[in-house]
Coordinates of C-alpha atoms in Angstrom, one line a residue:
Chain R
X25 CA 122.0 -29.5 -63.0
X26 CA 118.4 -29.1 -61.9
X27 CA 119.4 -29.9 -58.4
X28 CA 122.1 -27.2 -58.5
X29 CA 119.7 -24.7 -59.7
X30 CA 117.3 -25.7 -57.0
X31 CA 120.0 -25.1 -54.4
X32 CA 120.8 -21.6 -55.7
X33 CA 117.2 -20.8 -55.7
X34 CA 116.9 -21.9 -52.1
X35 CA 119.9 -19.8 -51.2
X36 CA 118.3 -16.8 -52.9
X37 CA 115.0 -17.5 -51.2
X38 CA 116.5 -17.5 -47.7
X39 CA 116.9 -13.7 -47.3
X40 CA 113.5 -13.1 -49.0
X41 CA 111.9 -15.5 -46.6
X42 CA 113.7 -14.0 -43.7
X43 CA 112.6 -10.5 -44.6
X44 CA 109.0 -11.7 -45.0
X45 CA 109.0 -13.5 -41.7
X46 CA 110.8 -10.6 -39.9
X47 CA 108.4 -7.9 -41.1
X48 CA 105.4 -10.0 -40.4
X49 CA 106.7 -10.5 -36.9
X50 CA 107.3 -6.8 -36.4
X51 CA 103.8 -6.0 -37.7
X52 CA 102.3 -8.6 -35.2
X53 CA 104.2 -7.0 -32.3
X54 CA 102.5 -5.2 -29.5
X55 CA 103.7 -1.6 -29.6
X56 CA 103.8 0.7 -26.6
X57 CA 101.3 3.5 -26.6
X58 CA 102.7 7.0 -26.3
X59 CA 102.0 7.2 -22.5
X60 CA 103.7 4.0 -21.8
X61 CA 106.6 5.0 -24.1
X62 CA 107.1 8.4 -22.4
X63 CA 107.2 6.7 -19.0
X64 CA 109.9 4.3 -20.2
X65 CA 112.0 6.9 -21.9
X66 CA 111.8 9.0 -18.7
X67 CA 112.9 6.2 -16.4
X68 CA 115.7 5.0 -18.8
X69 CA 116.8 8.6 -19.4
X70 CA 117.0 9.5 -15.8
X71 CA 118.9 6.4 -14.9
X72 CA 121.3 6.8 -17.8
X73 CA 122.0 10.5 -17.2
X74 CA 122.3 10.1 -13.4
X75 CA 124.9 7.3 -13.8
X76 CA 126.6 9.4 -16.5
X77 CA 126.9 12.4 -14.2
X78 CA 128.4 10.3 -11.4
X79 CA 130.9 8.9 -13.9
X80 CA 131.7 12.3 -15.3
X81 CA 132.5 13.5 -11.8
X82 CA 135.1 10.8 -11.5
X83 CA 136.5 11.9 -14.8
X84 CA 136.8 15.5 -13.6
X85 CA 139.1 14.3 -10.9
X86 CA 141.5 13.3 -13.6
X87 CA 141.9 16.8 -14.9
X88 CA 143.9 18.2 -11.9
X89 CA 145.9 15.0 -11.7
X90 CA 146.8 15.1 -15.4
X91 CA 147.7 18.8 -15.0
X92 CA 150.0 18.0 -12.1
X93 CA 151.9 15.2 -13.7
X94 CA 152.0 15.8 -17.4
Chain P
X21 CA 145.6 -35.1 -30.8
X22 CA 142.9 -37.5 -29.7
X23 CA 141.4 -36.5 -26.4
X24 CA 143.0 -33.1 -26.4
X25 CA 140.6 -30.3 -25.5
X26 CA 141.2 -26.6 -25.8
X27 CA 140.0 -25.9 -22.3
X28 CA 142.8 -28.1 -21.0
X29 CA 145.2 -25.4 -22.0
X30 CA 144.1 -23.5 -18.9
X31 CA 145.1 -26.4 -16.5
X32 CA 148.7 -25.4 -15.8
X33 CA 147.7 -21.8 -15.1
X34 CA 144.9 -22.6 -12.7
X35 CA 146.9 -22.2 -9.5
X36 CA 148.1 -18.8 -10.7
X37 CA 144.8 -17.3 -11.9
X38 CA 143.1 -15.2 -9.3
X39 CA 139.5 -16.2 -8.6
X40 CA 137.1 -13.8 -7.0
X41 CA 135.3 -15.6 -4.2
X42 CA 131.6 -16.2 -4.5
X43 CA 129.6 -14.3 -1.9
X44 CA 129.2 -16.4 1.3
X45 CA 125.7 -15.2 1.9
X46 CA 123.2 -13.3 -0.2
X47 CA 124.3 -9.8 -1.0
X48 CA 121.8 -7.1 -0.1
X49 CA 120.3 -4.9 -2.7
X50 CA 122.1 -1.8 -1.7
X51 CA 125.5 -3.6 -1.5
X52 CA 124.9 -4.8 -5.0
X53 CA 124.3 -1.3 -6.3
X54 CA 127.4 -0.1 -4.6
X55 CA 129.6 -2.9 -5.9
X56 CA 128.4 -2.4 -9.4
X57 CA 128.8 1.3 -9.3
X58 CA 132.2 1.2 -7.7
X59 CA 133.5 -1.3 -10.2
X60 CA 132.3 1.0 -13.0
X61 CA 133.9 4.0 -11.4
X62 CA 137.2 2.3 -10.8
X63 CA 137.1 1.4 -14.5
X64 CA 136.5 5.0 -15.4
X65 CA 139.3 6.1 -13.1
X66 CA 141.6 3.7 -14.9
X67 CA 141.2 5.8 -18.1
X68 CA 144.5 7.4 -17.1
X69 CA 147.3 8.4 -19.4
X70 CA 150.1 5.8 -19.8
X71 CA 153.5 6.6 -18.4
X72 CA 156.5 6.1 -20.6
X73 CA 155.0 7.2 -23.9
X74 CA 157.5 9.2 -25.9
X75 CA 156.7 12.9 -25.9
X76 CA 157.7 13.4 -29.5
X77 CA 154.9 13.2 -31.9
X78 CA 154.7 10.0 -33.8
X79 CA 153.3 9.5 -37.3
X80 CA 151.4 6.4 -36.3
X81 CA 148.0 7.5 -35.2
X82 CA 144.8 5.9 -33.8
X83 CA 143.6 3.3 -36.3
X84 CA 140.6 2.1 -34.3
X85 CA 139.0 5.4 -33.3
X86 CA 135.5 4.3 -34.5
X87 CA 135.6 1.1 -32.4
X88 CA 136.6 2.7 -29.2
X89 CA 133.5 4.0 -27.5
X90 CA 131.6 0.7 -27.9
X91 CA 134.4 -1.2 -25.9
X92 CA 134.8 1.7 -23.4
X93 CA 138.4 2.3 -24.5
X94 CA 140.3 5.5 -24.5
X95 CA 143.4 6.2 -26.6
X96 CA 146.8 6.4 -24.9
X97 CA 145.4 5.5 -21.5
X98 CA 145.6 2.4 -19.4
X99 CA 142.4 1.3 -21.1
X100 CA 143.8 1.4 -24.6
X101 CA 141.7 -1.7 -25.4
X102 CA 139.0 -1.2 -22.9
X103 CA 136.7 -4.2 -22.5
X104 CA 137.4 -5.6 -26.0
X105 CA 139.4 -8.6 -24.9
X106 CA 136.9 -9.6 -22.2
X107 CA 133.9 -9.2 -24.4
X108 CA 135.4 -10.9 -27.4
X109 CA 136.8 -13.9 -25.5
X110 CA 133.4 -14.3 -23.7
X111 CA 131.4 -14.3 -27.0
X112 CA 133.9 -16.3 -29.0
X113 CA 134.4 -19.0 -26.4
X114 CA 130.7 -19.3 -25.8
X115 CA 130.0 -19.6 -29.6
X116 CA 132.8 -22.2 -30.0
X117 CA 131.4 -24.3 -27.2
X118 CA 127.8 -23.8 -28.3
X119 CA 128.5 -24.8 -31.8
X120 CA 130.4 -27.8 -30.5
X121 CA 133.7 -26.7 -32.1
X122 CA 135.4 -27.2 -28.8
X123 CA 134.5 -29.9 -26.4
X124 CA 133.1 -28.8 -23.1
X125 CA 130.7 -30.7 -21.0
X126 CA 128.8 -28.1 -19.1
X127 CA 127.2 -30.7 -16.9
X128 CA 130.6 -31.3 -15.2
X129 CA 131.7 -28.8 -12.6
X130 CA 135.3 -29.3 -13.5
X131 CA 134.7 -28.6 -17.2
X132 CA 132.7 -25.4 -16.4
X133 CA 135.6 -24.2 -14.2
X134 CA 138.1 -25.0 -16.9
X135 CA 136.0 -23.3 -19.5
X136 CA 135.7 -20.2 -17.4
X137 CA 139.5 -20.1 -16.7
X138 CA 140.2 -20.5 -20.4
X139 CA 138.0 -17.6 -21.2
X140 CA 139.8 -15.5 -18.6
X141 CA 143.2 -16.6 -19.9
X142 CA 142.2 -15.9 -23.5
X143 CA 141.2 -12.4 -22.5
X144 CA 144.5 -11.6 -20.7
X145 CA 146.4 -13.1 -23.6
X146 CA 144.6 -10.8 -26.0
X147 CA 145.5 -7.8 -23.9
X148 CA 149.1 -8.9 -24.2
X149 CA 149.1 -9.4 -27.9
X150 CA 147.2 -6.2 -28.6
X151 CA 149.5 -4.2 -26.4
X152 CA 152.6 -5.5 -28.3
X153 CA 151.0 -4.9 -31.7
X154 CA 150.5 -1.2 -30.6
X155 CA 153.9 -0.9 -29.0
X156 CA 155.9 -2.3 -32.0
X157 CA 153.8 -0.4 -34.5
X158 CA 155.3 2.8 -33.2
X159 CA 152.0 4.1 -31.9
X160 CA 153.5 5.1 -28.5
X161 CA 156.7 6.5 -30.1
X162 CA 159.3 5.4 -32.6
X163 CA 162.4 4.6 -30.5
X164 CA 161.2 3.2 -27.3
X165 CA 163.8 1.9 -24.9
X166 CA 163.6 -1.5 -23.5
X167 CA 162.5 -0.2 -20.1
X168 CA 159.7 1.8 -21.7
X169 CA 158.6 -1.3 -23.6
X170 CA 158.5 -3.4 -20.4
X171 CA 156.8 -0.7 -18.5
X172 CA 154.1 -0.2 -21.2
X173 CA 153.5 -3.9 -21.3
X174 CA 153.2 -4.0 -17.5
X175 CA 150.7 -1.1 -17.5
X176 CA 148.6 -2.3 -20.4
X177 CA 148.4 -6.0 -19.4
X178 CA 148.1 -5.1 -15.7
X179 CA 145.2 -2.9 -16.5
X180 CA 143.6 -5.6 -18.6
X181 CA 144.1 -8.0 -15.7
X182 CA 142.3 -5.8 -13.3
X183 CA 139.5 -5.1 -15.8
X184 CA 138.9 -8.8 -16.0
X185 CA 138.8 -9.0 -12.2
X186 CA 136.4 -6.1 -11.9
X187 CA 134.1 -7.8 -14.4
X188 CA 134.4 -10.9 -12.4
X189 CA 133.5 -9.2 -9.1
X190 CA 130.2 -8.0 -10.6
X191 CA 129.6 -11.3 -12.4
X192 CA 130.1 -13.5 -9.4
X193 CA 127.0 -12.0 -7.7
X194 CA 128.5 -9.1 -5.8
X195 CA 126.9 -6.7 -8.3
X196 CA 124.1 -6.9 -10.8
X197 CA 124.6 -9.7 -13.3
X198 CA 126.9 -8.8 -16.0
X199 CA 130.1 -6.9 -15.2
X200 CA 131.0 -6.3 -18.8
X201 CA 127.5 -4.8 -19.6
X202 CA 127.4 -2.8 -16.4
X203 CA 130.8 -1.3 -17.0
X204 CA 130.1 -0.5 -20.6
X205 CA 126.8 1.1 -19.8
X206 CA 128.3 3.2 -17.1
X207 CA 131.1 4.3 -19.5
X208 CA 128.8 5.1 -22.3
X209 CA 126.5 7.1 -20.1
X210 CA 129.6 9.0 -18.8
X211 CA 130.8 9.7 -22.3
X212 CA 127.3 10.9 -23.3
X213 CA 127.1 13.3 -20.4
X214 CA 130.7 14.5 -21.1
X215 CA 129.8 15.1 -24.8
X216 CA 126.6 17.0 -24.0
X217 CA 127.2 18.6 -20.6
X218 CA 130.9 18.4 -20.2
X219 CA 132.4 21.6 -18.7
X220 CA 136.1 20.8 -19.1
X221 CA 137.8 23.4 -21.3
X222 CA 140.0 22.7 -24.3
X223 CA 142.2 25.4 -26.0
X224 CA 140.9 25.9 -29.6
X225 CA 143.0 28.7 -31.0
X226 CA 146.3 30.5 -30.5
X227 CA 144.7 33.5 -28.8
X228 CA 144.0 31.5 -25.7
X229 CA 140.2 31.0 -26.2
X230 CA 138.9 27.7 -24.9
X231 CA 135.8 25.8 -25.6
X232 CA 134.1 23.2 -23.3
X233 CA 133.8 19.6 -24.3
X234 CA 130.0 19.5 -23.8
X235 CA 128.0 20.5 -26.9
X236 CA 125.2 22.1 -24.9
X237 CA 127.5 23.9 -22.5
X238 CA 129.5 25.1 -25.5
X239 CA 126.4 26.7 -27.0
X240 CA 125.6 28.6 -23.8
X241 CA 129.2 29.6 -23.4
X242 CA 129.5 30.8 -27.0
X243 CA 126.4 32.8 -26.7
X244 CA 127.8 34.7 -23.8
X245 CA 131.3 35.0 -25.3
X246 CA 132.3 38.4 -26.4
X247 CA 134.5 37.4 -29.3
X248 CA 131.7 35.6 -31.2
X249 CA 128.6 36.9 -33.0
X250 CA 125.2 35.4 -32.1
X251 CA 124.8 33.5 -35.3
X252 CA 128.4 32.5 -35.3
X253 CA 128.0 30.9 -31.9
X254 CA 125.0 28.9 -32.9
X255 CA 126.5 27.8 -36.2
X256 CA 129.7 26.9 -34.4
X257 CA 127.9 24.9 -31.8
X258 CA 126.2 22.7 -34.4
X259 CA 129.2 22.5 -36.7
X260 CA 132.5 22.2 -34.8
X261 CA 134.3 19.1 -35.7
X262 CA 137.2 19.2 -33.2
X263 CA 134.9 18.6 -30.2
X264 CA 131.4 17.1 -29.9
X265 CA 128.8 19.3 -31.5
X266 CA 125.0 19.6 -31.1
X267 CA 124.2 17.9 -34.4
X268 CA 125.8 14.7 -33.2
X269 CA 124.2 15.1 -29.8
X270 CA 120.7 15.3 -31.4
X271 CA 121.4 12.3 -33.6
X272 CA 122.6 10.3 -30.6
X273 CA 119.4 11.2 -28.7
X274 CA 117.3 10.3 -31.7
X275 CA 119.0 6.9 -32.0
X276 CA 118.4 6.3 -28.3
X277 CA 114.7 7.1 -28.6
X278 CA 114.4 4.8 -31.5
X279 CA 116.0 1.9 -29.6
X280 CA 113.7 2.7 -26.6
X281 CA 110.8 2.3 -28.9
X282 CA 112.1 -1.0 -30.4
X283 CA 112.9 -2.3 -27.0
X284 CA 109.2 -2.3 -26.2
X285 CA 108.1 -4.2 -29.3
X286 CA 107.0 -7.6 -28.1
X287 CA 104.7 -10.5 -28.7
X288 CA 102.6 -11.4 -25.8
X289 CA 101.9 -15.1 -25.7
X290 CA 98.9 -15.9 -23.4
X291 CA 99.8 -18.5 -20.8
X292 CA 97.9 -20.3 -18.1
X293 CA 98.8 -22.3 -15.1
X294 CA 98.5 -26.1 -15.4
X295 CA 98.0 -26.4 -11.6
X296 CA 95.5 -23.7 -10.7
X297 CA 92.5 -23.2 -12.9
X298 CA 91.7 -19.9 -14.4
X299 CA 95.0 -18.2 -13.7
X300 CA 96.0 -16.6 -16.9
X301 CA 98.8 -14.2 -17.8
X302 CA 101.0 -13.2 -20.7
X303 CA 104.5 -14.2 -21.5
X304 CA 106.2 -11.5 -23.5
X305 CA 108.8 -12.3 -26.2
X306 CA 110.7 -9.2 -27.1
X307 CA 111.7 -8.2 -30.6
X308 CA 115.1 -7.4 -29.2
X309 CA 115.3 -10.9 -27.7
X310 CA 119.1 -10.9 -27.5
X311 CA 119.4 -7.2 -26.7
X312 CA 122.5 -5.4 -27.9
X313 CA 124.7 -8.5 -27.9
X314 CA 124.5 -8.8 -31.7
X315 CA 126.0 -5.3 -32.1
X316 CA 128.8 -6.2 -29.7
X317 CA 129.5 -9.3 -31.8
X318 CA 129.5 -7.4 -35.1
X319 CA 132.0 -4.9 -33.6
X320 CA 134.2 -7.7 -32.2
X321 CA 134.5 -9.0 -35.8
X322 CA 135.1 -5.5 -37.1
X323 CA 137.8 -5.0 -34.4
X324 CA 139.6 -8.2 -35.4
X325 CA 139.5 -7.2 -39.1
X326 CA 140.9 -3.8 -38.4
X327 CA 143.6 -5.0 -36.0
X328 CA 144.7 -7.6 -38.5
X329 CA 144.9 -5.0 -41.2
X330 CA 146.7 -2.6 -38.9
X331 CA 149.3 -5.2 -38.0
X332 CA 149.8 -6.1 -41.6
X333 CA 150.0 -2.5 -42.9
X334 CA 151.9 -1.0 -40.1
X335 CA 154.1 -3.8 -38.7
X336 CA 154.9 -5.5 -42.0
X337 CA 154.6 -2.8 -44.7
X338 CA 155.2 0.3 -42.5
X339 CA 152.2 2.0 -44.1
X340 CA 154.2 2.4 -47.3
X341 CA 151.9 3.2 -50.3
X342 CA 154.1 1.4 -52.7
X343 CA 154.1 -1.9 -50.9
X344 CA 151.9 -4.7 -52.1
X345 CA 150.1 -5.1 -48.8
X346 CA 149.1 -1.5 -48.8
X347 CA 147.6 -2.0 -52.2
X348 CA 145.7 -5.1 -51.3
X349 CA 144.5 -4.3 -47.8
X350 CA 144.4 -0.5 -48.0
X351 CA 146.6 1.8 -45.9
X352 CA 146.0 4.7 -43.5
X353 CA 145.8 8.4 -44.1
X354 CA 146.6 10.6 -41.1
X355 CA 143.8 13.1 -40.4
X356 CA 144.1 16.1 -38.0
X357 CA 147.2 14.6 -36.6
X358 CA 144.9 12.4 -34.5
X359 CA 143.3 9.7 -36.5
X360 CA 144.4 7.1 -38.9
X361 CA 141.7 6.8 -41.5
X362 CA 141.6 3.5 -43.4
X363 CA 141.8 3.8 -47.2
X364 CA 140.1 1.6 -49.9
X365 CA 139.5 -1.4 -49.6
X366 CA 139.7 -1.4 -45.9
X367 CA 137.5 1.7 -45.9
X368 CA 134.6 -0.5 -47.0
X369 CA 134.3 -1.7 -43.5
X370 CA 134.9 1.7 -41.9
X371 CA 132.1 4.1 -41.0
X372 CA 132.8 7.4 -42.8
X373 CA 133.7 10.6 -41.0
X374 CA 130.6 12.3 -42.4
X375 CA 127.7 11.4 -44.6
X376 CA 128.8 13.8 -47.3
X377 CA 132.3 12.4 -47.4
X378 CA 130.9 9.0 -47.7
X379 CA 128.7 9.9 -50.7
X380 CA 131.5 11.7 -52.5
X381 CA 134.5 9.4 -51.8
X382 CA 133.2 6.0 -51.1
X383 CA 129.5 5.4 -51.7
X384 CA 130.1 1.7 -51.7
X385 CA 130.7 1.8 -48.0
X386 CA 127.0 2.5 -47.5
X387 CA 126.2 -0.9 -48.8
X388 CA 129.1 -2.9 -47.5
X389 CA 129.1 -1.6 -44.0
X390 CA 125.3 -2.0 -43.6
X391 CA 125.5 -5.5 -45.2
X392 CA 128.3 -6.4 -42.8
X393 CA 126.4 -5.3 -39.7
X394 CA 123.1 -6.9 -40.8
X395 CA 124.8 -10.2 -41.9
X396 CA 126.9 -10.7 -38.8
X397 CA 124.1 -9.6 -36.5
X398 CA 121.6 -12.0 -38.1
X399 CA 124.0 -14.9 -38.0
X400 CA 124.9 -14.2 -34.4
X401 CA 121.3 -13.8 -33.3
X402 CA 120.2 -17.1 -34.8
X403 CA 123.0 -19.0 -33.2
X404 CA 123.1 -17.2 -29.9
X405 CA 119.4 -17.7 -29.1
X406 CA 119.9 -21.4 -29.7
X407 CA 123.0 -21.9 -27.6
X408 CA 122.8 -19.3 -24.8
X409 CA 120.3 -21.4 -22.8
X410 CA 117.2 -19.3 -23.6
X411 CA 116.1 -21.1 -26.7
X412 CA 112.5 -22.2 -27.3
X413 CA 113.3 -25.6 -25.9
X414 CA 114.8 -24.1 -22.7
X415 CA 111.8 -21.8 -22.2
X416 CA 109.5 -24.8 -22.7
X417 CA 111.4 -26.6 -20.0
X418 CA 111.1 -23.7 -17.7
X419 CA 107.3 -23.6 -18.3
X420 CA 107.1 -27.2 -17.5
X421 CA 108.9 -26.8 -14.2
X422 CA 106.8 -23.8 -13.2
X423 CA 103.6 -25.5 -14.3
X424 CA 102.8 -23.1 -17.1
X425 CA 101.6 -23.8 -20.5
X426 CA 100.6 -21.7 -23.5
X427 CA 96.9 -21.1 -23.8
X428 CA 95.2 -23.6 -26.0
X429 CA 98.3 -25.8 -26.4
X430 CA 99.3 -29.1 -25.0
X431 CA 102.4 -29.2 -23.0
X432 CA 104.2 -31.2 -25.6
X433 CA 103.7 -28.7 -28.4
X434 CA 104.8 -25.6 -26.3
X435 CA 108.4 -25.9 -27.5
X436 CA 107.3 -26.1 -31.1
X437 CA 105.1 -23.1 -30.8
X438 CA 107.8 -21.1 -29.1
X439 CA 110.2 -22.1 -31.8
X440 CA 108.1 -20.3 -34.3
X441 CA 108.5 -17.1 -32.4
X442 CA 111.9 -16.9 -30.7
X443 CA 114.4 -17.3 -33.6
X444 CA 112.4 -15.0 -35.8
X445 CA 112.2 -12.4 -33.0
X446 CA 115.9 -12.5 -32.2
X447 CA 117.0 -12.3 -35.8
X448 CA 114.5 -9.6 -36.8
X449 CA 115.5 -7.7 -33.6
X450 CA 119.2 -8.0 -34.4
X451 CA 118.7 -6.8 -38.0
X452 CA 116.6 -3.8 -37.0
X453 CA 119.3 -2.8 -34.4
X454 CA 122.0 -3.3 -37.1
X455 CA 120.0 -1.0 -39.4
X456 CA 119.7 1.7 -36.7
X457 CA 123.4 1.4 -35.9
X458 CA 124.5 1.7 -39.5
X459 CA 122.2 4.6 -40.1
X460 CA 123.8 6.4 -37.2
X461 CA 127.3 5.4 -38.1
X462 CA 127.0 6.3 -41.8
X463 CA 125.9 9.8 -40.8
X464 CA 129.3 10.2 -39.2
X465 CA 128.9 9.4 -35.6
X466 CA 132.3 7.6 -35.4
X467 CA 131.3 4.9 -33.1
X468 CA 128.9 7.0 -30.9
X469 CA 125.9 5.6 -32.8
X470 CA 126.8 2.0 -32.0
X471 CA 127.7 2.8 -28.4
X472 CA 124.5 4.6 -27.6
X473 CA 122.5 1.7 -29.0
X474 CA 124.5 -0.7 -26.8
X475 CA 124.2 1.7 -23.9
X476 CA 120.4 1.9 -24.1
X477 CA 119.9 -1.9 -24.5
X478 CA 122.4 -2.4 -21.7
X479 CA 120.4 0.0 -19.5
X480 CA 117.2 -1.9 -20.2
X481 CA 118.8 -5.2 -19.4
X482 CA 120.3 -3.9 -16.1
X483 CA 117.1 -2.1 -15.1
X484 CA 115.2 -5.2 -15.6
X485 CA 117.6 -7.2 -13.4
X486 CA 117.6 -4.4 -10.8
X487 CA 113.8 -4.1 -10.5
X488 CA 113.6 -7.9 -10.3
X489 CA 116.1 -8.0 -7.5
X490 CA 114.4 -5.1 -5.8
X491 CA 111.1 -6.8 -5.8
X492 CA 112.7 -10.0 -4.6
X493 CA 114.4 -8.2 -1.7
X494 CA 110.9 -7.0 -0.7
X495 CA 111.7 -3.4 -1.5
X496 CA 113.9 -3.1 1.6
X497 CA 116.5 -0.7 0.5
X498 CA 117.9 2.3 2.2
X499 CA 119.1 3.7 -1.1
X500 CA 115.7 3.6 -2.7
X501 CA 114.1 5.3 0.3
X502 CA 116.7 8.1 0.1
X503 CA 116.1 8.5 -3.5
X504 CA 112.4 8.2 -3.0
X505 CA 112.2 5.7 -5.9
X506 CA 109.0 3.8 -6.1
X507 CA 109.7 0.1 -6.6
X508 CA 109.1 -1.3 -10.0
X509 CA 108.3 1.9 -11.7
X510 CA 110.0 0.5 -14.7
Chain T
X10 CA 94.3 -39.0 -53.2
X11 CA 95.9 -42.1 -51.7
X12 CA 93.8 -44.2 -49.4
X13 CA 94.6 -43.8 -45.7
X14 CA 96.8 -46.6 -44.4
X15 CA 95.2 -48.8 -41.8
X16 CA 96.4 -48.2 -38.2
X17 CA 99.1 -50.2 -36.6
X18 CA 101.6 -52.4 -38.5
X19 CA 105.0 -51.6 -39.8
X20 CA 104.7 -47.8 -40.0
X21 CA 103.7 -47.2 -36.4
X22 CA 106.6 -49.3 -35.2
X23 CA 109.0 -47.3 -37.4
X24 CA 107.6 -44.1 -36.0
X25 CA 107.9 -45.3 -32.5
X26 CA 111.5 -46.3 -33.1
X27 CA 112.3 -42.9 -34.7
X28 CA 110.8 -41.1 -31.8
X29 CA 112.7 -43.2 -29.3
X30 CA 116.0 -42.6 -31.0
X31 CA 115.3 -38.9 -31.2
X32 CA 114.6 -38.8 -27.5
X33 CA 117.8 -40.7 -26.8
X34 CA 119.8 -38.4 -29.0
X35 CA 118.5 -35.4 -27.1
X36 CA 119.4 -36.9 -23.8
X37 CA 122.9 -37.7 -25.0
X38 CA 123.5 -34.2 -26.2
X39 CA 125.5 -32.1 -23.8
X40 CA 124.2 -28.6 -23.0
X41 CA 125.6 -25.8 -25.1
X42 CA 126.2 -23.3 -22.4
X43 CA 126.5 -22.9 -18.6
X44 CA 122.9 -21.6 -18.5
X45 CA 121.5 -24.5 -20.5
X46 CA 123.2 -26.8 -18.0
X47 CA 121.3 -24.9 -15.3
X48 CA 124.1 -23.1 -13.6
X49 CA 123.5 -19.4 -14.5
X50 CA 125.8 -17.7 -16.9
X51 CA 125.0 -15.7 -20.1
X52 CA 121.4 -15.6 -21.0
X53 CA 119.8 -14.3 -24.2
X54 CA 120.4 -10.7 -23.5
X55 CA 122.9 -10.6 -20.7
X56 CA 126.6 -11.5 -21.1
X57 CA 127.8 -13.2 -17.9
X58 CA 131.2 -14.7 -17.9
X59 CA 132.0 -15.9 -14.5
X60 CA 129.7 -18.0 -12.4
X61 CA 131.6 -20.9 -10.9
X62 CA 134.3 -20.7 -8.4
X63 CA 137.3 -22.4 -9.9
X64 CA 140.2 -23.6 -7.9
X65 CA 142.8 -20.9 -8.0
X66 CA 144.1 -18.0 -6.1
X67 CA 141.0 -17.1 -4.1
X68 CA 140.6 -13.4 -3.6
X69 CA 138.0 -11.3 -1.8
X70 CA 136.1 -8.8 -4.0
X71 CA 137.0 -5.9 -1.7
X72 CA 140.7 -6.8 -2.1
X73 CA 140.3 -6.7 -5.8
X74 CA 138.8 -3.3 -5.7
X75 CA 141.5 -1.9 -3.5
X76 CA 144.3 -3.6 -5.5
X77 CA 142.8 -2.1 -8.7
X78 CA 142.8 1.4 -7.2
X79 CA 146.3 0.7 -5.9
X80 CA 147.4 -0.3 -9.4
X81 CA 146.1 3.0 -10.9
X82 CA 147.9 5.0 -8.2
X83 CA 151.1 3.1 -8.9
X84 CA 150.8 4.4 -12.5
X85 CA 150.3 7.9 -11.2
X86 CA 153.5 7.4 -9.1
X87 CA 155.3 6.2 -12.3
X88 CA 154.3 9.5 -13.9
X89 CA 155.7 11.4 -10.9
X90 CA 158.9 9.5 -10.9
X91 CA 159.3 10.0 -14.7
X92 CA 158.8 13.8 -14.2
X93 CA 161.1 14.1 -11.2
X94 CA 163.8 11.9 -12.8
X95 CA 163.5 13.9 -16.0
X96 CA 164.1 11.4 -18.7
X97 CA 163.7 8.0 -17.1
X98 CA 163.1 5.9 -20.1

């Protein structure tokens, strides 16, 4: 019985332990400073939007074709 | 059954399965960009309406609308299932092999090839099964002729087949690393641009007024439109629910910014060379160690749950509220003549259409949905980091080969030290991503939240590979010169 | 507290044996993924499915791209046929 209790306790402890470890890790992390962050957001944003615009251009080709056949 | 291995299933199919050739020589940087982009664009072009769907409206509507954007799928097009079969078979086969549930000896070339062919076969088989679930559920029309059924099968499975090959082209080294990720990222970026800046018009009322798809364009157009008041236009731009609105656009941008921030959380372990004295550096371990893969995995599971429920409710019980299956699994309620919204208890694993609706009708979803994402994400993260070949032990091995060691550690204890960091990082990263996704989804983004998170993490993964490749190629790229891009600005 | 055991003897042997068997076990273990075996493939944050060239129907990547476009246009053609023929299905 004591053993069973122990196991249940262990099972309940696992998430608590996990949250503790995780938040400790996040606190220990190096965080980007605002200048670094802006630079990253800009480069990712430009790449993302540029690719999106190219893709959207392809999608625009669909509109006349759809119009013709449907 | 002794000696039988799952991967042997692929053996008889080997001569039939097309294999994209590995590049004969190293592919140049520009060619890689072009291959990756073209594969993505062909994929986008394949989002083309299916032929042979019955024109009459059917009462079976879209049951997986909130899972679509993350797998780059579009309803009633060739890409009805998008990349789902490819991604799910890749993740599941790798997990099965990694957890030693199926026997594969990755040291043997023949086994690797068989494993890869099985993955491909599994993907195509899934396209076939999913296509027929949808066909026989009546989603494409109630009384389809045999010709129509055969044609639909040909189109859906054929499209799946080509999607697999497109992914393979990029994967085999003609493009940048991962075909599935590149294609998803390109599609998500496209959808984002279409939702914000899209100029294609949709009819919105009987008087012949149209509104553009893009939320921002809509605001500008409404402000200039004569049939709307100034405030009406602004309110409408933030509120409309038939097309993308500005509120969702802002939420999506906010999520993207949050992921960008998290992406840069890292622990920098000081390292030094064992060969040359005094050369020190840092080795970063990211918080998002496994990137967006955990989100993908959670959504793969979610997809299976919902497809299973859909087959049960629609194929077996015909969505009849009096049947037992409907009562146990939950049925579907048609909304706007477009969506099939799952009912309790299936709705527990369905992101709500809006936060308000969630609070009023199904507050339990807040807990169950978040718990599901966090649970599956954490489980996946812990296992994936161990089996994917980037575990603490593997990094330690790499260190040894490159003659690096952690500052102040003996070579033998490097693995142990890394093992304190890597699993925690990947699990904590997966959980924080899951929380961001569920926050977005519970606010009613209908899959856009998950997909933007995946899109941003995908962009990071790709950008990293691209800059690495760019630097390796010595910055010789006509494309980069045209664009005036400084190498390694990322 | 217990007195420290003298060095050598039974325990060291046991330890050595344990270390030896652990090492052997590790060597016997097959890698869990293509990357762990050292042949590329999915990494921690990148999903990469196809790395080896299996024996099968070899096709050139350019052929794949053209065939894919061709496939889409065949569907377009199907639409046209359906429209011209009226009710085909």
